[in-house]
PDB file of C-alpha atoms in Angstrom:
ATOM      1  CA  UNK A   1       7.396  36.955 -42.620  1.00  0.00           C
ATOM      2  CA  UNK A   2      10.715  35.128 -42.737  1.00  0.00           C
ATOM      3  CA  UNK A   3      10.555  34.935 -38.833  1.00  0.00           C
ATOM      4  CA  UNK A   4       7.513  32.529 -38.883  1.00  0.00           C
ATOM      5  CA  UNK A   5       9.008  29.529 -39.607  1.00  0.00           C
ATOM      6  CA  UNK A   6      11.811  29.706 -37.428  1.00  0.00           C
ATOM      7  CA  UNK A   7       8.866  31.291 -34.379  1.00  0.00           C
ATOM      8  CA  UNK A   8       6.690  27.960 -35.289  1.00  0.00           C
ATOM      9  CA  UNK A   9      10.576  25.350 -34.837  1.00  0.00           C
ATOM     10  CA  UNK A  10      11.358  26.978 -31.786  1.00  0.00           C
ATOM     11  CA  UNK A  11       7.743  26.805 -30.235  1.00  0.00           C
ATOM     12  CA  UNK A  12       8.180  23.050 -31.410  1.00  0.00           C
ATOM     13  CA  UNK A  13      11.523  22.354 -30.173  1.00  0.00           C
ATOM     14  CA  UNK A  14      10.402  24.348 -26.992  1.00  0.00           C
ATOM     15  CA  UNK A  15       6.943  21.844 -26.651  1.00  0.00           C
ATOM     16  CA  UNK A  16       9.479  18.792 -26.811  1.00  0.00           C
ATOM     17  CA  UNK A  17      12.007  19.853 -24.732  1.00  0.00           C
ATOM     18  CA  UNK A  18       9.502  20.247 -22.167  1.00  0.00           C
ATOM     19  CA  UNK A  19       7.228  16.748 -22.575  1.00  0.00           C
ATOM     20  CA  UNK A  20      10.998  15.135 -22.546  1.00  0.00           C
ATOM     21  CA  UNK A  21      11.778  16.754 -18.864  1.00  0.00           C
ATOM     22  CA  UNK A  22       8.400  15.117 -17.445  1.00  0.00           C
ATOM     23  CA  UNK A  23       8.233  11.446 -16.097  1.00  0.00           C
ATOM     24  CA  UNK A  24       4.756  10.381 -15.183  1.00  0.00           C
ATOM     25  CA  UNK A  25       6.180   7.071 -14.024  1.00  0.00           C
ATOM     26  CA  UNK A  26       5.933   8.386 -10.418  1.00  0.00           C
ATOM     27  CA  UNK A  27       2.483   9.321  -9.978  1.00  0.00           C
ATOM     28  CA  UNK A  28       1.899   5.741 -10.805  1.00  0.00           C
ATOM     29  CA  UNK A  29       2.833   4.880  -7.226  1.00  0.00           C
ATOM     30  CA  UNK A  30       4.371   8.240  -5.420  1.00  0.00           C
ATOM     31  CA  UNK A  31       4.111   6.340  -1.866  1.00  0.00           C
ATOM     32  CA  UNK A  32       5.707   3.304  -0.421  1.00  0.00           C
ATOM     33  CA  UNK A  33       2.652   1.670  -0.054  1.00  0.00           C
ATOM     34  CA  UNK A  34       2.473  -2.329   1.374  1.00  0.00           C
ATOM     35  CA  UNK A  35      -0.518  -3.696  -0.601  1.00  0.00           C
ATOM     36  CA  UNK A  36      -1.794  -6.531   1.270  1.00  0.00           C
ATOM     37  CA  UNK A  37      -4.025  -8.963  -0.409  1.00  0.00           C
ATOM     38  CA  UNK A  38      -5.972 -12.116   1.428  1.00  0.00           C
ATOM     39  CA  UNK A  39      -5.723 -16.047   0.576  1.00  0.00           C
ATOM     40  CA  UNK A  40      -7.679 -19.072   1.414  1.00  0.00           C
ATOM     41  CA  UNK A  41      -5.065 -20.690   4.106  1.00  0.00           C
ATOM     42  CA  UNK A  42      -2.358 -23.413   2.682  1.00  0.00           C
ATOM     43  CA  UNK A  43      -3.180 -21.945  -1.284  1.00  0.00           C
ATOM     44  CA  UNK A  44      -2.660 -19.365  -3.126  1.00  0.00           C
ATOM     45  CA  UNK A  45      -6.705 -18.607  -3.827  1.00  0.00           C
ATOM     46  CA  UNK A  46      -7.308 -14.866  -3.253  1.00  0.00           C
ATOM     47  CA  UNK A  47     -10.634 -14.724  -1.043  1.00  0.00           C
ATOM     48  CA  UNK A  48     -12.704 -11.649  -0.110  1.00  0.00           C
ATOM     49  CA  UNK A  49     -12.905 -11.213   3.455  1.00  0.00           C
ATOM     50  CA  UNK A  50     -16.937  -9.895   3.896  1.00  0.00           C
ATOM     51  CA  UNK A  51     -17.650  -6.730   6.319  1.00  0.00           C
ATOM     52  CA  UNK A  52     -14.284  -5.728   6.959  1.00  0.00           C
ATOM     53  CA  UNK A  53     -13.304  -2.877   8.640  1.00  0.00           C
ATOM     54  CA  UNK A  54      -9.625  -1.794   8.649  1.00  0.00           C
ATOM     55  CA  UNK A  55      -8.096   0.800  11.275  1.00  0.00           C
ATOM     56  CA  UNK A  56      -4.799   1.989  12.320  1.00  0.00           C
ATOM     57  CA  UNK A  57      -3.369   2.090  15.970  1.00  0.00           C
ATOM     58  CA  UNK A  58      -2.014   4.821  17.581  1.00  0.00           C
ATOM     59  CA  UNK A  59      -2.141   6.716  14.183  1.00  0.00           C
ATOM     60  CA  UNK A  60      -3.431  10.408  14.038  1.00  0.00           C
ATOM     61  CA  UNK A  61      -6.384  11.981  13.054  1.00  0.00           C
ATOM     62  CA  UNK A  62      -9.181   9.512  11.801  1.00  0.00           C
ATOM     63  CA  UNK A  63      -7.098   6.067  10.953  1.00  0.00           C
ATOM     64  CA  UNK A  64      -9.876   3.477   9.503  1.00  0.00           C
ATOM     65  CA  UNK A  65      -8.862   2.617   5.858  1.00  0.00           C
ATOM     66  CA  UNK A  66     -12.063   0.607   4.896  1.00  0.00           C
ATOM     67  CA  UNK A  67     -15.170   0.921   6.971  1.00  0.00           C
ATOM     68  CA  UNK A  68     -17.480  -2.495   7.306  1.00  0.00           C
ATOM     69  CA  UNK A  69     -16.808  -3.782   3.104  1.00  0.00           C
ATOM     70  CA  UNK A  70     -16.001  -6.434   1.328  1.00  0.00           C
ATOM     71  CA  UNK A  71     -12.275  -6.447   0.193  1.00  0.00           C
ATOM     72  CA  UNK A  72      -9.730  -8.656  -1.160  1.00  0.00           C
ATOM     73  CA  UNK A  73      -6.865  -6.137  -0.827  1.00  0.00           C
ATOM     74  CA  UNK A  74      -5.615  -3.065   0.635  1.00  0.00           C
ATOM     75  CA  UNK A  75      -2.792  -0.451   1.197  1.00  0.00           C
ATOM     76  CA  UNK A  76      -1.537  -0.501   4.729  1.00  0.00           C
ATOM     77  CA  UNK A  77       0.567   2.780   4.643  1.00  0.00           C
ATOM     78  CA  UNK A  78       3.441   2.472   6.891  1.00  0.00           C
ATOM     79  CA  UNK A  79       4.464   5.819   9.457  1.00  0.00           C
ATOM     80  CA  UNK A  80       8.097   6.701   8.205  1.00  0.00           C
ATOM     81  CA  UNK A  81       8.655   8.863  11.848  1.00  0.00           C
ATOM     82  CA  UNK A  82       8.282   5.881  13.987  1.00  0.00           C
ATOM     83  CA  UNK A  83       9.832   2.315  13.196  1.00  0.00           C
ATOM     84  CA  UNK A  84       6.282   0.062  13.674  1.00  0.00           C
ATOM     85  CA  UNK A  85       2.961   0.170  12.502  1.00  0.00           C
ATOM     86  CA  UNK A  86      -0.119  -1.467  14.049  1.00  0.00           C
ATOM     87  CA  UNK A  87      -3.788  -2.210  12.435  1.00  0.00           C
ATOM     88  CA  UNK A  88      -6.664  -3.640  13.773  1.00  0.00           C
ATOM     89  CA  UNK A  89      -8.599  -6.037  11.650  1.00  0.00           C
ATOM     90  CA  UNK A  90     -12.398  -5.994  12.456  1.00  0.00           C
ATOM     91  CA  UNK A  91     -14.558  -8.865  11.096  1.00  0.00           C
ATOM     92  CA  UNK A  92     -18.208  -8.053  11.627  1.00  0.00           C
ATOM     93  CA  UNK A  93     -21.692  -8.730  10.607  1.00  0.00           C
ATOM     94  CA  UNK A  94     -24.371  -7.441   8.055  1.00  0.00           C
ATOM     95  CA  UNK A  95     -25.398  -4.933  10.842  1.00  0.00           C
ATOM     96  CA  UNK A  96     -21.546  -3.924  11.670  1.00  0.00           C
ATOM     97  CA  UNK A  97     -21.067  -5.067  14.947  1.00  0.00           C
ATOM     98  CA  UNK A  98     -17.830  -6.508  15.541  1.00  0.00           C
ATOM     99  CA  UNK A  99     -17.629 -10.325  15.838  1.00  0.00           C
ATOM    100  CA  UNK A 100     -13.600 -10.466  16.155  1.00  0.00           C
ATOM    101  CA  UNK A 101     -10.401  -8.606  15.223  1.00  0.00           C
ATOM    102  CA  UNK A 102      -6.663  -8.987  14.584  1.00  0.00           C
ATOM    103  CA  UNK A 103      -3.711  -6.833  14.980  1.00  0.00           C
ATOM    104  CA  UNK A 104      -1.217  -6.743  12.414  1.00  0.00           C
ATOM    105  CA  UNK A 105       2.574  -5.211  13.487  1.00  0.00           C
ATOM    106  CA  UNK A 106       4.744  -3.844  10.803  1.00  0.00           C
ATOM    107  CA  UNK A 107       8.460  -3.869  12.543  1.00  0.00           C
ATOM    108  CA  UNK A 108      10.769  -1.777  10.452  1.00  0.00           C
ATOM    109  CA  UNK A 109      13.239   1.103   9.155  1.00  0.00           C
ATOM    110  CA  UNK A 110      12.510   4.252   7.104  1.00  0.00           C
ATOM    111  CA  UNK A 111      15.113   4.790   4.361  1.00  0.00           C
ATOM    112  CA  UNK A 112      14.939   7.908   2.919  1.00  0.00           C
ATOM    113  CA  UNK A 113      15.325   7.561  -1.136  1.00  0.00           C
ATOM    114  CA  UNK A 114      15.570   9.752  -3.863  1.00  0.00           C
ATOM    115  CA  UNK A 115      13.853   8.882  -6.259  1.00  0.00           C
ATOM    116  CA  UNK A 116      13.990  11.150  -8.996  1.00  0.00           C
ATOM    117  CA  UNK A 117      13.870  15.297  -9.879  1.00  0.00           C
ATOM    118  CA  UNK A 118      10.738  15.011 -11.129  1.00  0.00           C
ATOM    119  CA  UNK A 119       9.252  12.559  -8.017  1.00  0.00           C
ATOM    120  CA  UNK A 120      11.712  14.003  -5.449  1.00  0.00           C
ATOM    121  CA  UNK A 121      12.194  12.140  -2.098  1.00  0.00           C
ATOM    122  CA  UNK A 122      10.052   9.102  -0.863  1.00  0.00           C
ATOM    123  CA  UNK A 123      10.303   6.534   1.827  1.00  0.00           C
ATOM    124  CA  UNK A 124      11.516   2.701   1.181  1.00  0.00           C
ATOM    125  CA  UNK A 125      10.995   0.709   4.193  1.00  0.00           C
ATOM    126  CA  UNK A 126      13.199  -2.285   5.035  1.00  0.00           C
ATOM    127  CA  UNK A 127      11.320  -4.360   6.988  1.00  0.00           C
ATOM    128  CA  UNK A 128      12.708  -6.455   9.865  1.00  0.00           C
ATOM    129  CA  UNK A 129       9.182  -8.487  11.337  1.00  0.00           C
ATOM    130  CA  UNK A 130       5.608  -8.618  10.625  1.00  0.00           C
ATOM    131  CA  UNK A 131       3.484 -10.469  13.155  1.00  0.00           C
ATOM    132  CA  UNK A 132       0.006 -10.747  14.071  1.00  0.00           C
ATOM    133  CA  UNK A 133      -2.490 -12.264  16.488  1.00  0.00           C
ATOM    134  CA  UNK A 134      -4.581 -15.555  15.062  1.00  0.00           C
ATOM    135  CA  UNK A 135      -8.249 -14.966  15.760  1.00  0.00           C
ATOM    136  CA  UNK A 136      -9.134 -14.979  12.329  1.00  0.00           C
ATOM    137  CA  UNK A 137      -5.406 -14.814  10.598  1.00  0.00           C
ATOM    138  CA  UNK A 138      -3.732 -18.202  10.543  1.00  0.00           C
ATOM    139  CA  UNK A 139      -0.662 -15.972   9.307  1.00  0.00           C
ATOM    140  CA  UNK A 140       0.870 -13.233   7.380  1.00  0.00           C
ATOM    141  CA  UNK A 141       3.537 -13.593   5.058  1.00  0.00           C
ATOM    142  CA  UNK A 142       5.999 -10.443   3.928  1.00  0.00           C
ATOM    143  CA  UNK A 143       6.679 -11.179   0.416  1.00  0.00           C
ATOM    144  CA  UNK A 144       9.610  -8.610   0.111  1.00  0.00           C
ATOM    145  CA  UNK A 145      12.442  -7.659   2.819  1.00  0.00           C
ATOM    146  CA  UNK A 146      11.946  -3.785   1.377  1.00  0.00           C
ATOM    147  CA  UNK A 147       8.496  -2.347   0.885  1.00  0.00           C
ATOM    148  CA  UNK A 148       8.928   0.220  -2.410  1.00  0.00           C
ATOM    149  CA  UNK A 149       6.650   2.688  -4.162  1.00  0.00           C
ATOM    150  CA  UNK A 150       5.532  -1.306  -6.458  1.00  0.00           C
ATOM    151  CA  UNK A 151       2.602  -2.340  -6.891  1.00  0.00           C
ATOM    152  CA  UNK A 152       2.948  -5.775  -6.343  1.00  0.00           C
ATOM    153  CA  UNK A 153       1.559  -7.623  -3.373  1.00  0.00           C
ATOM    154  CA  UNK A 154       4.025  -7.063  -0.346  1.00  0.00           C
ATOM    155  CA  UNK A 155       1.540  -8.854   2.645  1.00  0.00           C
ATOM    156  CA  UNK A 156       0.310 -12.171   1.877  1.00  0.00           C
ATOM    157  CA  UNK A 157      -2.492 -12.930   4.778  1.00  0.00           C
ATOM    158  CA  UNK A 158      -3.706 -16.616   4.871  1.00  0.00           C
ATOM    159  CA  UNK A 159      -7.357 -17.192   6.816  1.00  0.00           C
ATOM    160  CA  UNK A 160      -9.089 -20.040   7.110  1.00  0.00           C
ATOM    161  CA  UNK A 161     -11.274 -21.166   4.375  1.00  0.00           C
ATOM    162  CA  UNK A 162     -14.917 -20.499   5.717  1.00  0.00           C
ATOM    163  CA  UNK A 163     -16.584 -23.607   3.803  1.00  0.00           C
ATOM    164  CA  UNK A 164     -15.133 -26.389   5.719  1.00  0.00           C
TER     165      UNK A 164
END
């Protein structure tokens, strides 16, 4: 019975060793996400922007991110095998038809970056313009030159303030 104590270290040792090797910091964020959040023009008021629907161009497979809601943010993933990325804002009714829409370009380079063993590779994405068309947007603002796996707000968009 002299081998139980030293079976019961090891399995110990052997428990920490392997809760030490994990990092769970990267499942916080695993993607290079741009979160883009909306504001009351000239301010920095968040608003909600009612019956949204959200939709990428030219992206593969079935490309709307939100589908006629109410939102005051969202992820805009970016495509790290091309070097732009298009979305079409729709602003509709209660009943979902569309009343008007903006595009929003994402101008840019993938940068491959390893990030760690445990999260492996990712994309950063240095970003050279972001433009978009003003039938609702007054204008977007990139808040960083690099778009990382953060989740701070990286797309500042400015509309009008409804009320006046």
């Amino acid at each position: 019975m002299r081998w139980l104590p030293t079976c019961t270290a090891l399995s110990a040792l052997l428990a920490l060793m392997l809760t030490a090797c994990g990092d769970d910091s990267c499942y916080d964020n695993g993607s290079s996400l741009p979160l883009a959040r909306f504001y009351t023009s000239g301010t920095s008021t968040t608003v909600t922007v009612l019956n949204l629907t959200v939709r990428g161009i030219d992206a593969p497979g079935d490309s709307i991110l939100i589908d006629n809601s109410s939102v005051s943010e969202c992820y805009l993933p970016l495509r790290a095998t091309v070097g732009t990325t298009q979305y079409e804002l729709s602003y509709g009714d209660d009943e979902g038809e569309t009343l008007l829409a903006d595009t929003i370009t994402f101008s840019y380079r993938p940068v491959p970056y390893f990030a760690s063993h445990e999260c492996g590779a990712m994309y950063n994405f240095e970003m050279s313009s972001l433009t978009s068309t003003h039938h609702v947007i007054d204008s977007v603002v990139l808040v960083n030159k690099v778009i990382d796996n953060s989740t701070s707000v990286a797309v500042r968009i400015y509309i009008p303030d409804d009320s006046e």
